[in-house]
Short mmCIF file of C-alpha atoms in Angstrom, two decimals:
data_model
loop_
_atom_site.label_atom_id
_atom_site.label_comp_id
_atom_site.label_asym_id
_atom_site.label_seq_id
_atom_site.Cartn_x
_atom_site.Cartn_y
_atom_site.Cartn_z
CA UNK A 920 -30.54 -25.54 -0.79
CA UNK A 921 -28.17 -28.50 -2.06
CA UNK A 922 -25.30 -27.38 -4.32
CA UNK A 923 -24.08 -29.09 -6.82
CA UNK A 924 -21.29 -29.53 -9.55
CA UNK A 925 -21.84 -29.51 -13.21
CA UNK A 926 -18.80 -28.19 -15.33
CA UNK A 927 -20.65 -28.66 -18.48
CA UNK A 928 -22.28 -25.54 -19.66
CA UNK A 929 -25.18 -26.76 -21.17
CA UNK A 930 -25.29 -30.22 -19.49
CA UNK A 931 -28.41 -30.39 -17.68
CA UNK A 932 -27.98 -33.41 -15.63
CA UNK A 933 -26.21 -34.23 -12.54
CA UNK A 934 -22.53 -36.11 -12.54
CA UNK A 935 -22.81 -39.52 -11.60
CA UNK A 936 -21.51 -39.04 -8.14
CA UNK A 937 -23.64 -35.95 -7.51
CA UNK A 938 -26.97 -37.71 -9.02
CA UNK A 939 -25.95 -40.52 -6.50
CA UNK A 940 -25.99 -38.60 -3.87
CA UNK A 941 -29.13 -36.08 -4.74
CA UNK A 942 -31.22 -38.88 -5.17
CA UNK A 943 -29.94 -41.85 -2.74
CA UNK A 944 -28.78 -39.78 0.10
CA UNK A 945 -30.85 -36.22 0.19
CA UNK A 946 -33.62 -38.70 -1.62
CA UNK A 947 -34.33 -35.80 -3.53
CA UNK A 948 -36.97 -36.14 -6.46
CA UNK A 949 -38.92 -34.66 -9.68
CA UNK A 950 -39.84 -30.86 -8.85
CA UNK A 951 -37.09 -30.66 -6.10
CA UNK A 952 -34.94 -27.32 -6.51
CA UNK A 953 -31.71 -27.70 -6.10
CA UNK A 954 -28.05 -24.95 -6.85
CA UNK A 955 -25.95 -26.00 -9.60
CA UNK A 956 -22.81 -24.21 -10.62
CA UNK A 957 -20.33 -25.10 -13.28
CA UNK A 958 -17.51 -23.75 -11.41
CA UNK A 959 -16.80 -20.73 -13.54
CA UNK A 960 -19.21 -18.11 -12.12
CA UNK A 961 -22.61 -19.42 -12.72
CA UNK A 962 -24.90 -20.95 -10.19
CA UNK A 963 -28.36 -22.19 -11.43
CA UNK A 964 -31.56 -22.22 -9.41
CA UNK A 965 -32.85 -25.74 -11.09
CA UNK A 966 -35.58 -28.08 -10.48
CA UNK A 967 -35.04 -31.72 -10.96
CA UNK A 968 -36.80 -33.29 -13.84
CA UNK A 969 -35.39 -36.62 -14.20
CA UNK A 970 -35.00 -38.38 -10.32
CA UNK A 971 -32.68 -40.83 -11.27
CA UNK A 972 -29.56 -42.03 -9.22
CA UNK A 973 -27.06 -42.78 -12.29
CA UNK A 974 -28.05 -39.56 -14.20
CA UNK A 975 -30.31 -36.92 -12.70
CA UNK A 976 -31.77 -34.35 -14.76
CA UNK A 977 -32.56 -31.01 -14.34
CA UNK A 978 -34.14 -27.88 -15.86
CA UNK A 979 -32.62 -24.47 -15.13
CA UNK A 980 -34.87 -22.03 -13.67
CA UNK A 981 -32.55 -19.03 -13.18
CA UNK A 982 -28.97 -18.30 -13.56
CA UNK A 983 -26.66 -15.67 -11.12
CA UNK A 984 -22.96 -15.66 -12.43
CA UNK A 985 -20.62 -14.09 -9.98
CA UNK A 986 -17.75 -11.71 -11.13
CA UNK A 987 -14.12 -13.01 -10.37
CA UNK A 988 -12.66 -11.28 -7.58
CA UNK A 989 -10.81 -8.45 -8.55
CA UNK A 990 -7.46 -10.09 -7.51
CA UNK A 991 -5.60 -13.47 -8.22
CA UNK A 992 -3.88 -16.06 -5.48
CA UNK A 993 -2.04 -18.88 -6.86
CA UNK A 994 0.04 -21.22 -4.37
CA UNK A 995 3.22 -23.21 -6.21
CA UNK A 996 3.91 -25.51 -3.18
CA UNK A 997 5.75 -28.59 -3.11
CA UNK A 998 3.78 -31.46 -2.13
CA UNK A 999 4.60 -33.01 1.36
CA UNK A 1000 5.82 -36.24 2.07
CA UNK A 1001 2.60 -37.02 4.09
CA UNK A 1002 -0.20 -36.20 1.20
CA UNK A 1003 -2.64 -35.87 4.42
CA UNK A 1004 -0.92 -31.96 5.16
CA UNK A 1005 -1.35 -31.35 1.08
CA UNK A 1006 -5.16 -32.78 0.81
CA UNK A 1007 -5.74 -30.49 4.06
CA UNK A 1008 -4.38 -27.55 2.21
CA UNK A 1009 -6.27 -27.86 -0.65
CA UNK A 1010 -9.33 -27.91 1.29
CA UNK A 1011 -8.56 -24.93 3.42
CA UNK A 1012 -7.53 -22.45 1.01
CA UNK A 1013 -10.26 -23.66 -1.48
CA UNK A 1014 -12.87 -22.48 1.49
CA UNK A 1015 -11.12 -19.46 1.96
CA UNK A 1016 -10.81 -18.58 -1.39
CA UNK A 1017 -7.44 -18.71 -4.29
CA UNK A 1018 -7.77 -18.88 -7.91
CA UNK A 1019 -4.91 -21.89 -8.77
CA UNK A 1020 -2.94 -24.02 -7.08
CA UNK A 1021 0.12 -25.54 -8.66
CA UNK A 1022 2.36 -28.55 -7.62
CA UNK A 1023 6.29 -28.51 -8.20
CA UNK A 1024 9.01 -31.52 -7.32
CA UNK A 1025 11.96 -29.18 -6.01
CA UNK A 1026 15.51 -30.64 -4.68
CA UNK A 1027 14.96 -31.61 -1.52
CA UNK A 1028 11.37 -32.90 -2.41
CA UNK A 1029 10.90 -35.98 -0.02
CA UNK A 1030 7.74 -36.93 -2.33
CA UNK A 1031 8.08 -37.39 -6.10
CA UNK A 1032 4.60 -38.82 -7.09
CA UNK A 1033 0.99 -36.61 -7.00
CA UNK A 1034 -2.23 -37.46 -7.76
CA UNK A 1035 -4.47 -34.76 -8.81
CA UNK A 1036 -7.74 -36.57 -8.82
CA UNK A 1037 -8.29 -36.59 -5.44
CA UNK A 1038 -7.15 -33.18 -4.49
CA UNK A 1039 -9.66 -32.18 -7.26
CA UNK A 1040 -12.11 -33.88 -5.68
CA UNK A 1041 -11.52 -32.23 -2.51
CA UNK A 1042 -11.28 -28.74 -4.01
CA UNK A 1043 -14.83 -29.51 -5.60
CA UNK A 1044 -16.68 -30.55 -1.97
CA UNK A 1045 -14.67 -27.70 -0.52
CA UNK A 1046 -16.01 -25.19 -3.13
CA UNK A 1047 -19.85 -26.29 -2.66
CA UNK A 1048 -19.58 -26.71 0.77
CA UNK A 1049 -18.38 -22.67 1.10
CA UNK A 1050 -21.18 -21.82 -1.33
CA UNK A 1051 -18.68 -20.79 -4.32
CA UNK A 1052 -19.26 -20.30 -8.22
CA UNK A 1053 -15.84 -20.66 -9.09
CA UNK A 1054 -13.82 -24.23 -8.90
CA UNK A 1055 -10.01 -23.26 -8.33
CA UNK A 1056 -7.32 -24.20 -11.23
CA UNK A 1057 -5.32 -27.31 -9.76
CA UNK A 1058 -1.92 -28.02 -12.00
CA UNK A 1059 -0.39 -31.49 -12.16
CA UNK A 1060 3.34 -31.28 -10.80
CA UNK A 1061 6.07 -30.30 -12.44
CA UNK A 1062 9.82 -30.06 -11.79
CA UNK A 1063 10.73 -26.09 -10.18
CA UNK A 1064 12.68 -24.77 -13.31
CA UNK A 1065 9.82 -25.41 -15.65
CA UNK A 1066 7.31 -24.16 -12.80
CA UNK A 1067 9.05 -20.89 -12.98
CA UNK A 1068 8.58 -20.46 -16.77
CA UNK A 1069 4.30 -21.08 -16.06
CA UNK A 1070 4.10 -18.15 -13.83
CA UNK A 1071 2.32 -15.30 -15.67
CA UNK A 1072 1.52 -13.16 -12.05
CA UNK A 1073 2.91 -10.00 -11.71
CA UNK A 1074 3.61 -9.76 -7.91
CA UNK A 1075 5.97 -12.58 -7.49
CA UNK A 1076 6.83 -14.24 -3.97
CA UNK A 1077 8.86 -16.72 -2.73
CA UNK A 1078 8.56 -17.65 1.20
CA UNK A 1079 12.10 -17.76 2.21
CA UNK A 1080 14.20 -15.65 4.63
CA UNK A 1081 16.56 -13.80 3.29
CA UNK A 1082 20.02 -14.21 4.68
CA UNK A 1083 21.13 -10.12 4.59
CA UNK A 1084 18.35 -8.04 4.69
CA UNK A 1085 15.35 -8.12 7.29
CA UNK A 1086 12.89 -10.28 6.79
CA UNK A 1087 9.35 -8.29 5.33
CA UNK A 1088 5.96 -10.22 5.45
CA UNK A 1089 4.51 -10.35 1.95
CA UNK A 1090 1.65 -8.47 3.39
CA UNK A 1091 4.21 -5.34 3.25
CA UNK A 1092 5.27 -6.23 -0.40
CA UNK A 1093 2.04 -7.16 -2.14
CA UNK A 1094 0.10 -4.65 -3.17
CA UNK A 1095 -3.80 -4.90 -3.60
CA UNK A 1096 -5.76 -6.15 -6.41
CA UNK A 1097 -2.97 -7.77 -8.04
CA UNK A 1098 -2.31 -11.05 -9.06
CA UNK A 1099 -0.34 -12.96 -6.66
CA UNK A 1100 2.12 -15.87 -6.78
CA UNK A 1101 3.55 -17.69 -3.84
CA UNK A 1102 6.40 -20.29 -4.22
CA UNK A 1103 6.57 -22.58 -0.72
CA UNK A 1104 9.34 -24.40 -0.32
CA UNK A 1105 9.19 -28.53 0.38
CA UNK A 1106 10.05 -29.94 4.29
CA UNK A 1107 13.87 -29.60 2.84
CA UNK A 1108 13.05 -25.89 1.98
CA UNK A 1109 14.08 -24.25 -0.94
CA UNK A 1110 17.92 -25.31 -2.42
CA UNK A 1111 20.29 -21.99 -2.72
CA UNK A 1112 20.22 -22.94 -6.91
CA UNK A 1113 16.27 -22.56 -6.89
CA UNK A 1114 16.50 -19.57 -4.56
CA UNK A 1115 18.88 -18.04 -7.21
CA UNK A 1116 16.46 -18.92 -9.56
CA UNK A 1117 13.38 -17.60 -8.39
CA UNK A 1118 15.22 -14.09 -7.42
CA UNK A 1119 15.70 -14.43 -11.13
CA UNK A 1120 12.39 -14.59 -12.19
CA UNK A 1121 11.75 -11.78 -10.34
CA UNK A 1122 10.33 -13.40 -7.09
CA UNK A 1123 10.70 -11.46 -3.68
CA UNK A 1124 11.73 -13.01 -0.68
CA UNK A 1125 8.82 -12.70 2.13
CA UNK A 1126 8.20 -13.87 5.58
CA UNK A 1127 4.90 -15.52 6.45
CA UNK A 1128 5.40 -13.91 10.03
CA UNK A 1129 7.42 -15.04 13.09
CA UNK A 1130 7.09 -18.57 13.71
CA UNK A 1131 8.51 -21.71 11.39
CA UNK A 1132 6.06 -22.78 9.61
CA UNK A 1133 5.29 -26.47 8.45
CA UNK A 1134 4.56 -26.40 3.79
CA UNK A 1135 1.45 -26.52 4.25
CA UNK A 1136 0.63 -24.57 7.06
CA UNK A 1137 2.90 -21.53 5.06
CA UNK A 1138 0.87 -22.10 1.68
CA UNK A 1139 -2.11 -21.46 3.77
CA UNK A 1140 -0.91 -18.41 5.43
CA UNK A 1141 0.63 -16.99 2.49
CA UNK A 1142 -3.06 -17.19 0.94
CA UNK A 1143 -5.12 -16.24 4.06
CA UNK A 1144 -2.83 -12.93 4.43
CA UNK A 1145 -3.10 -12.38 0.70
CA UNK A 1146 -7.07 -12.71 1.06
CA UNK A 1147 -7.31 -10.58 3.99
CA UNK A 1148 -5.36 -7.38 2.90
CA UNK A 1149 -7.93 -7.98 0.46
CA UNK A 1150 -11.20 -7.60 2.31
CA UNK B 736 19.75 -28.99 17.40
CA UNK B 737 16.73 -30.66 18.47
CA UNK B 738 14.25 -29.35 20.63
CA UNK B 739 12.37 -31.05 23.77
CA UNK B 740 9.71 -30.34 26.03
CA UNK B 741 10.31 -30.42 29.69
CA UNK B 742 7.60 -28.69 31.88
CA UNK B 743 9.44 -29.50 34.92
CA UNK B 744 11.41 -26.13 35.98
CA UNK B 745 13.78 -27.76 38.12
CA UNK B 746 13.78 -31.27 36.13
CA UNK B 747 16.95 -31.60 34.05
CA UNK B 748 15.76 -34.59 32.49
CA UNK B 749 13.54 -35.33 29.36
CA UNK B 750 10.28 -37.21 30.20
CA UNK B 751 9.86 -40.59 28.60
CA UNK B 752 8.72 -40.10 25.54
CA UNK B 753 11.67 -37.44 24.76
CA UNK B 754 14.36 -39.70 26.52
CA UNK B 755 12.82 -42.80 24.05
CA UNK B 756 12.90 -40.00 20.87
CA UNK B 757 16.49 -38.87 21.70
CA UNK B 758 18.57 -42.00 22.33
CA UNK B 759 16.89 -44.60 20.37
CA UNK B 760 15.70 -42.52 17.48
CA UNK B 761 18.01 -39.63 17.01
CA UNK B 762 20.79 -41.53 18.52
CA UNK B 763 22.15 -38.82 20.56
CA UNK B 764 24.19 -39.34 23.30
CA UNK B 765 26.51 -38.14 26.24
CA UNK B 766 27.68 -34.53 25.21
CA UNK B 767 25.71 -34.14 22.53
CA UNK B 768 23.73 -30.62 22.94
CA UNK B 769 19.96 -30.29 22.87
CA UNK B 770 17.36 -27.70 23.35
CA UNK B 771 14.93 -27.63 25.83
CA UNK B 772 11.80 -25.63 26.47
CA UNK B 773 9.70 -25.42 29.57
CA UNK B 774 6.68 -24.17 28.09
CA UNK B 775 6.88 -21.17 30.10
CA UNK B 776 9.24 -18.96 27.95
CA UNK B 777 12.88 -20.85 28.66
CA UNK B 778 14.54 -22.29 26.04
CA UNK B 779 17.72 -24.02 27.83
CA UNK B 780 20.68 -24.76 26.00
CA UNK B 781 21.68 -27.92 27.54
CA UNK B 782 24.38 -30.87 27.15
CA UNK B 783 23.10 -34.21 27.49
CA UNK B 784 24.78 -36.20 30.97
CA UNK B 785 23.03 -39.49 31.27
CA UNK B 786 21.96 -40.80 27.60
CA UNK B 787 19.00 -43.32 28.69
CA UNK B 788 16.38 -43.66 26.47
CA UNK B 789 14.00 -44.18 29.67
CA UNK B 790 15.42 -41.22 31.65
CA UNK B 791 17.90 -39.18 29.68
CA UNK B 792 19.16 -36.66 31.80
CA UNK B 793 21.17 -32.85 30.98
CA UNK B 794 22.60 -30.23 32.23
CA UNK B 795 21.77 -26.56 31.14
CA UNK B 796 24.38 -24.73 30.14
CA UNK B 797 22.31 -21.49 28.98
CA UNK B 798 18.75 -20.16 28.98
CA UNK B 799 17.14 -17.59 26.58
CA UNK B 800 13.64 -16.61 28.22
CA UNK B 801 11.65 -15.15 25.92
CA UNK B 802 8.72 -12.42 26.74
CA UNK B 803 4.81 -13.31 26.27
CA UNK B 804 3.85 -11.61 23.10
CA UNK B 805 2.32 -8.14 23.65
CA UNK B 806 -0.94 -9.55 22.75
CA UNK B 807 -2.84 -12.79 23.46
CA UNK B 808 -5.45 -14.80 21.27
CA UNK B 809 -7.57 -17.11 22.51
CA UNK B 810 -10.09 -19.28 20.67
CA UNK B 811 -13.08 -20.96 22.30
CA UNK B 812 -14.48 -23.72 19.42
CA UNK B 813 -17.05 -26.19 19.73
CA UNK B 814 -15.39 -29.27 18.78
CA UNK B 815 -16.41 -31.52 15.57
CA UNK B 816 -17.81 -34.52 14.86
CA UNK B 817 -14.42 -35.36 12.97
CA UNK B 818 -12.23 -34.97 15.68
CA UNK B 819 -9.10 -35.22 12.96
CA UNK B 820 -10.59 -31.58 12.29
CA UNK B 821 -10.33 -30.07 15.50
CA UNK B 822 -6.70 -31.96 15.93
CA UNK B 823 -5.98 -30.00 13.04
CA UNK B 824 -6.86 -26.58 14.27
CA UNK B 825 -5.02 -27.40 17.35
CA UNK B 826 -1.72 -28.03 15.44
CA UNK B 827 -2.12 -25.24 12.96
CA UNK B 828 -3.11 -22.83 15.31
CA UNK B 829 0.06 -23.45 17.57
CA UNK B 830 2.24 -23.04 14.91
CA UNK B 831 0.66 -19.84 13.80
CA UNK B 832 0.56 -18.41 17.43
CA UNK B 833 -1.94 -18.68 20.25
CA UNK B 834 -2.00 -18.43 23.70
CA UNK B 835 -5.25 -20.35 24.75
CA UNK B 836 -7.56 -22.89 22.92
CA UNK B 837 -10.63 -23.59 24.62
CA UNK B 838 -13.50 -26.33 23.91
CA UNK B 839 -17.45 -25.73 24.39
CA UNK B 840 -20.29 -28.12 23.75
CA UNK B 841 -23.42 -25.92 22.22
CA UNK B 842 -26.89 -26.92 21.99
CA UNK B 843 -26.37 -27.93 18.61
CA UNK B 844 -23.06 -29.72 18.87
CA UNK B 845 -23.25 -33.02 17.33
CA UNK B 846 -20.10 -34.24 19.40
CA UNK B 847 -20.40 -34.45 23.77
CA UNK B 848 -17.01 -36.05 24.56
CA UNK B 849 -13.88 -34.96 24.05
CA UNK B 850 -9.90 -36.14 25.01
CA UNK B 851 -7.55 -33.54 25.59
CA UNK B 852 -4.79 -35.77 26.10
CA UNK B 853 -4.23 -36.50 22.46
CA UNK B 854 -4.52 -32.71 22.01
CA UNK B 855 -1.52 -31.78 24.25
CA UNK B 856 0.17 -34.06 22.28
CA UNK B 857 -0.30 -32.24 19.55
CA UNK B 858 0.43 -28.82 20.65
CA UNK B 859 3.67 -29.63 22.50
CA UNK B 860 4.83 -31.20 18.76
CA UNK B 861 3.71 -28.17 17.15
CA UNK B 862 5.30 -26.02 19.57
CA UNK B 863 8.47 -27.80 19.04
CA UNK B 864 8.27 -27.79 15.22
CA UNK B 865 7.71 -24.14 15.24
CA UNK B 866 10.41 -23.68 17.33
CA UNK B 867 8.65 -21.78 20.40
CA UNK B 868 8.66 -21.21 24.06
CA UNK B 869 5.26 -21.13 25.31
CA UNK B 870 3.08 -23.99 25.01
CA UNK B 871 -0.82 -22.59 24.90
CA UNK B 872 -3.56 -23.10 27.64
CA UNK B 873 -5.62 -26.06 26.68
CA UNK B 874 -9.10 -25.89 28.36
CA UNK B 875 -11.25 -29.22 28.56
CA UNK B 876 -14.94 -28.72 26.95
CA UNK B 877 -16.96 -26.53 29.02
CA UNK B 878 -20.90 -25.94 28.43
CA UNK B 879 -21.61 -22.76 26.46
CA UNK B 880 -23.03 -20.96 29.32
CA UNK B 881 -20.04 -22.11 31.72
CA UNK B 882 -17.64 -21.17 28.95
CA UNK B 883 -18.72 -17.22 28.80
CA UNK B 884 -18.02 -16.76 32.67
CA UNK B 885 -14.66 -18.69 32.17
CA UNK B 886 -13.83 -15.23 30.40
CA UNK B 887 -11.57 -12.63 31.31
CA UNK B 888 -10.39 -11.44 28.20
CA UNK B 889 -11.63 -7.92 27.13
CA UNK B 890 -11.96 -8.03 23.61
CA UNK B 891 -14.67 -10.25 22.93
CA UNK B 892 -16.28 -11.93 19.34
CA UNK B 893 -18.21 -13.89 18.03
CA UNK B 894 -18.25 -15.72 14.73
CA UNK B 895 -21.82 -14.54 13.70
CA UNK B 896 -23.09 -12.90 10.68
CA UNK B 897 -25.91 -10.36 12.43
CA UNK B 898 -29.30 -10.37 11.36
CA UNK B 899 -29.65 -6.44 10.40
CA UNK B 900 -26.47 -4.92 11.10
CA UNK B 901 -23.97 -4.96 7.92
CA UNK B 902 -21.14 -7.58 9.12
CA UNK B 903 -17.61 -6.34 10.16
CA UNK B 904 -14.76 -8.17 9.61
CA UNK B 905 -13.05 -8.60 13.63
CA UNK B 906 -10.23 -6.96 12.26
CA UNK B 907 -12.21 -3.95 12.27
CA UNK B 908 -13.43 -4.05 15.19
CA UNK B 909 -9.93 -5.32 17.27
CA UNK B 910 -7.83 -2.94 18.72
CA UNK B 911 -4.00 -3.90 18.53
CA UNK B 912 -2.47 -5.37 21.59
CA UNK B 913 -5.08 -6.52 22.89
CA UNK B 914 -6.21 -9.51 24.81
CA UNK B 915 -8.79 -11.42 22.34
CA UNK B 916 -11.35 -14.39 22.58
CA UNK B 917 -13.24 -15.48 19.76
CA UNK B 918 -16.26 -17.82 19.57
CA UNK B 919 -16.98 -20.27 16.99
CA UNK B 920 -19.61 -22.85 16.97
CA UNK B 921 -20.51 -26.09 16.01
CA UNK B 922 -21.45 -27.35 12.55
CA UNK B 923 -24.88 -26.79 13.45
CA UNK B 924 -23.52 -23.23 14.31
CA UNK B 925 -25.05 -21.45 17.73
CA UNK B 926 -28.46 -21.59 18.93
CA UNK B 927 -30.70 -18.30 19.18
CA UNK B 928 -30.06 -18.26 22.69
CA UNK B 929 -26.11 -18.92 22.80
CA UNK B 930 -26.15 -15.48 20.40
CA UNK B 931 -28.10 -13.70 23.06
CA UNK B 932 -26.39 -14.90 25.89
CA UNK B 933 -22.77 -13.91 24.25
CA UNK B 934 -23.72 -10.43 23.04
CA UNK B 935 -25.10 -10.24 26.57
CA UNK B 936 -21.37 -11.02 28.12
CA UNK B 937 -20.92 -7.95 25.69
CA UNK B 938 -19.66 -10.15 22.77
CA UNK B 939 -19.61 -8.27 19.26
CA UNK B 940 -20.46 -10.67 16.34
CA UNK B 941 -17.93 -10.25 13.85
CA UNK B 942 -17.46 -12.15 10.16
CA UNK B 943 -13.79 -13.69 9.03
CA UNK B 944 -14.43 -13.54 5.54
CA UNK B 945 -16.73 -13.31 2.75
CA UNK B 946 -17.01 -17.66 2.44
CA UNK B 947 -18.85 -19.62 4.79
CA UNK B 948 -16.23 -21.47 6.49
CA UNK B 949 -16.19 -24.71 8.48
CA UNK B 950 -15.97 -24.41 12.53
CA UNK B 951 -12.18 -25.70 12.31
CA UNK B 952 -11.79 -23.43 9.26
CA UNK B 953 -13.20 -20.60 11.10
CA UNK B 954 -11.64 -20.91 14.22
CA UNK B 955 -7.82 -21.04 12.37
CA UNK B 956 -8.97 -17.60 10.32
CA UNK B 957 -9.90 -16.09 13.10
CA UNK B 958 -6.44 -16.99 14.77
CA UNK B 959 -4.18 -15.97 11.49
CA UNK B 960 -6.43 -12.76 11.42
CA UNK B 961 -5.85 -11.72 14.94
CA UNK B 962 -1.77 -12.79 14.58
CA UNK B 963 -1.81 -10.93 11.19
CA UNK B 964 -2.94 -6.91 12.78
CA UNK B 965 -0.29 -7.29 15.46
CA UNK B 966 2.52 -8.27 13.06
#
């Protein structure tokens, strides 16, 4: 069945862009059922009661509401200077599964602009398309200090590798059912300053594993490790 | 210091494309050092002799072999209709660590052609960004049935969620150090009969998660799964 997005609880009508495509591309009509979830646990079994393209209404015939998983991921990374790598991340760890994703502009950021709407957009087709209730948090950018101060997680990361002691994959520090936070460092990786001050805030240096790893390919490591000790 | 490709063993020059990258883009020139990987497990140390950007030739001063890891993954995906999504598995799952990618078309593969020379491309780039020695098998597209006797590996999966049986997640069901293949299929995931004719090349069907997951999606969990128990 067709899933679809509808953040407003008791809204029982179809965004414009879903009703679009419900009605002129799966040419879906009255008495149709269709899946709609708002993104925060529900899903509805509805039927469509309204066919119509700009704003199609439905009538919920059933609701399931998921439980959040009993652990947390949230990725700080620093967007890359081709927005491609960042939109592909987004979609990848959305399908996977993480709770939040936040944006920071470190030192040696190349990029110093982000748009949210379209990574939002992404995270929303990502989230039907794996069959999800629950629509990931995605924060607008903000410089690394005052990224720091937003982190409420407990078990605190930052991919870097430490210059003294041996390297340890966070797989080895996290433990499980926590709430996780992962700092990953721009192309220009981290500077020594925000090193300093993410060891002050508590973060732990981790490994990802061996290889070097491009941003975005770490922030999606970081949360496929963190959902499979996990499973 | 930069990093090249030269498959050649005895060739101590860079090919064109390298020669073009190092003298008219980086600007290097004679005596400047460079490294250079064969693909194979050598990573030369080498001092540039003849700086043109058509041929530019070195001399090795020192090589570092490295061993083949202790395990080997290799991931047989049916490619998709984007072919931006497949180009993105390649480069991911090179920089992650694998030893073989190979393609299949299934009976319900939407895309029948593919170019591996675009491919290659990628994976010697993200061998070189990742800074490693071996530069994975690349196997043009093979039909599903020809693909399972193109199989030596012993530890065999596929990407299946079984009808009765409760799924297992292949880390379960991988033994460390071993040599892998994985299967994933197309969008339209595998046909009745590619299932039976896989668990009858003694195949197990495993699950990489609790999400549905998009072939490319799939095939890069499978690899970060597989790289994860044998760190």
């Amino acid at each position: 069945m067709h899933l679809f997005y509808q953040p407003g609880v008791d809204s029982q009508f179809l965004t414009e862009d879903d009703s679009r495509h419900a009605i002129k591309t799966l040419r879906l009509s009255i008495g149709d059922e269709i899946a709609v979830t708002d993104g925060h646990g529900n899903r509805h079994l509805a039927v469509i009661t309204v066919a119509n393209a700009r704003r199609c209404e439905f009538r919920i015939l059933a609701t399931q509401t998921t439980q959040p998983r009993p652990f947390s991921i949230r990725i700080c990374v620093a967007p890359t200077k081709n927005i491609d790598r960042i939109e592909w991340f987004v979609e990848k760890a959305v399908e996977i599964g993480i709770e939040r994703i936040s944006f920071f502009f470190g030192q040696h950021s190349e990029r110093r602009i982000l748009k949210l709407e379209r990574l939002e957009k992404i995270a929303v087709s990502a989230m039907k398309q794996s069959l999800q209730s629950f629509l990931p948090i995605l924060d607008n950018a903000l410089p690394f200090e005052k990224l720091l101060t937003s982190v409420g997680e407990e078990q605190r990361f930052i991919a870097h590798l430490p210059d003294h002691d041996p390297p340890v994959n966070v797989a080895k520090k996290a433990t499980l059912g926590g709430r996780y936070v992962v700092l990953i460092g721009p192309e220009g990786d981290f500077s020594e300053k925000e090193i300093d001050q993410a060891v002050g805030a508590d973060f732990q240096m981790v490994t990802l594993g061996p290889n070097r790893l491009r941003t975005e390919t770490a922030a999606l490591t970081a949360c496929q490790i963190l959902n499979f000790i996990n499973t």
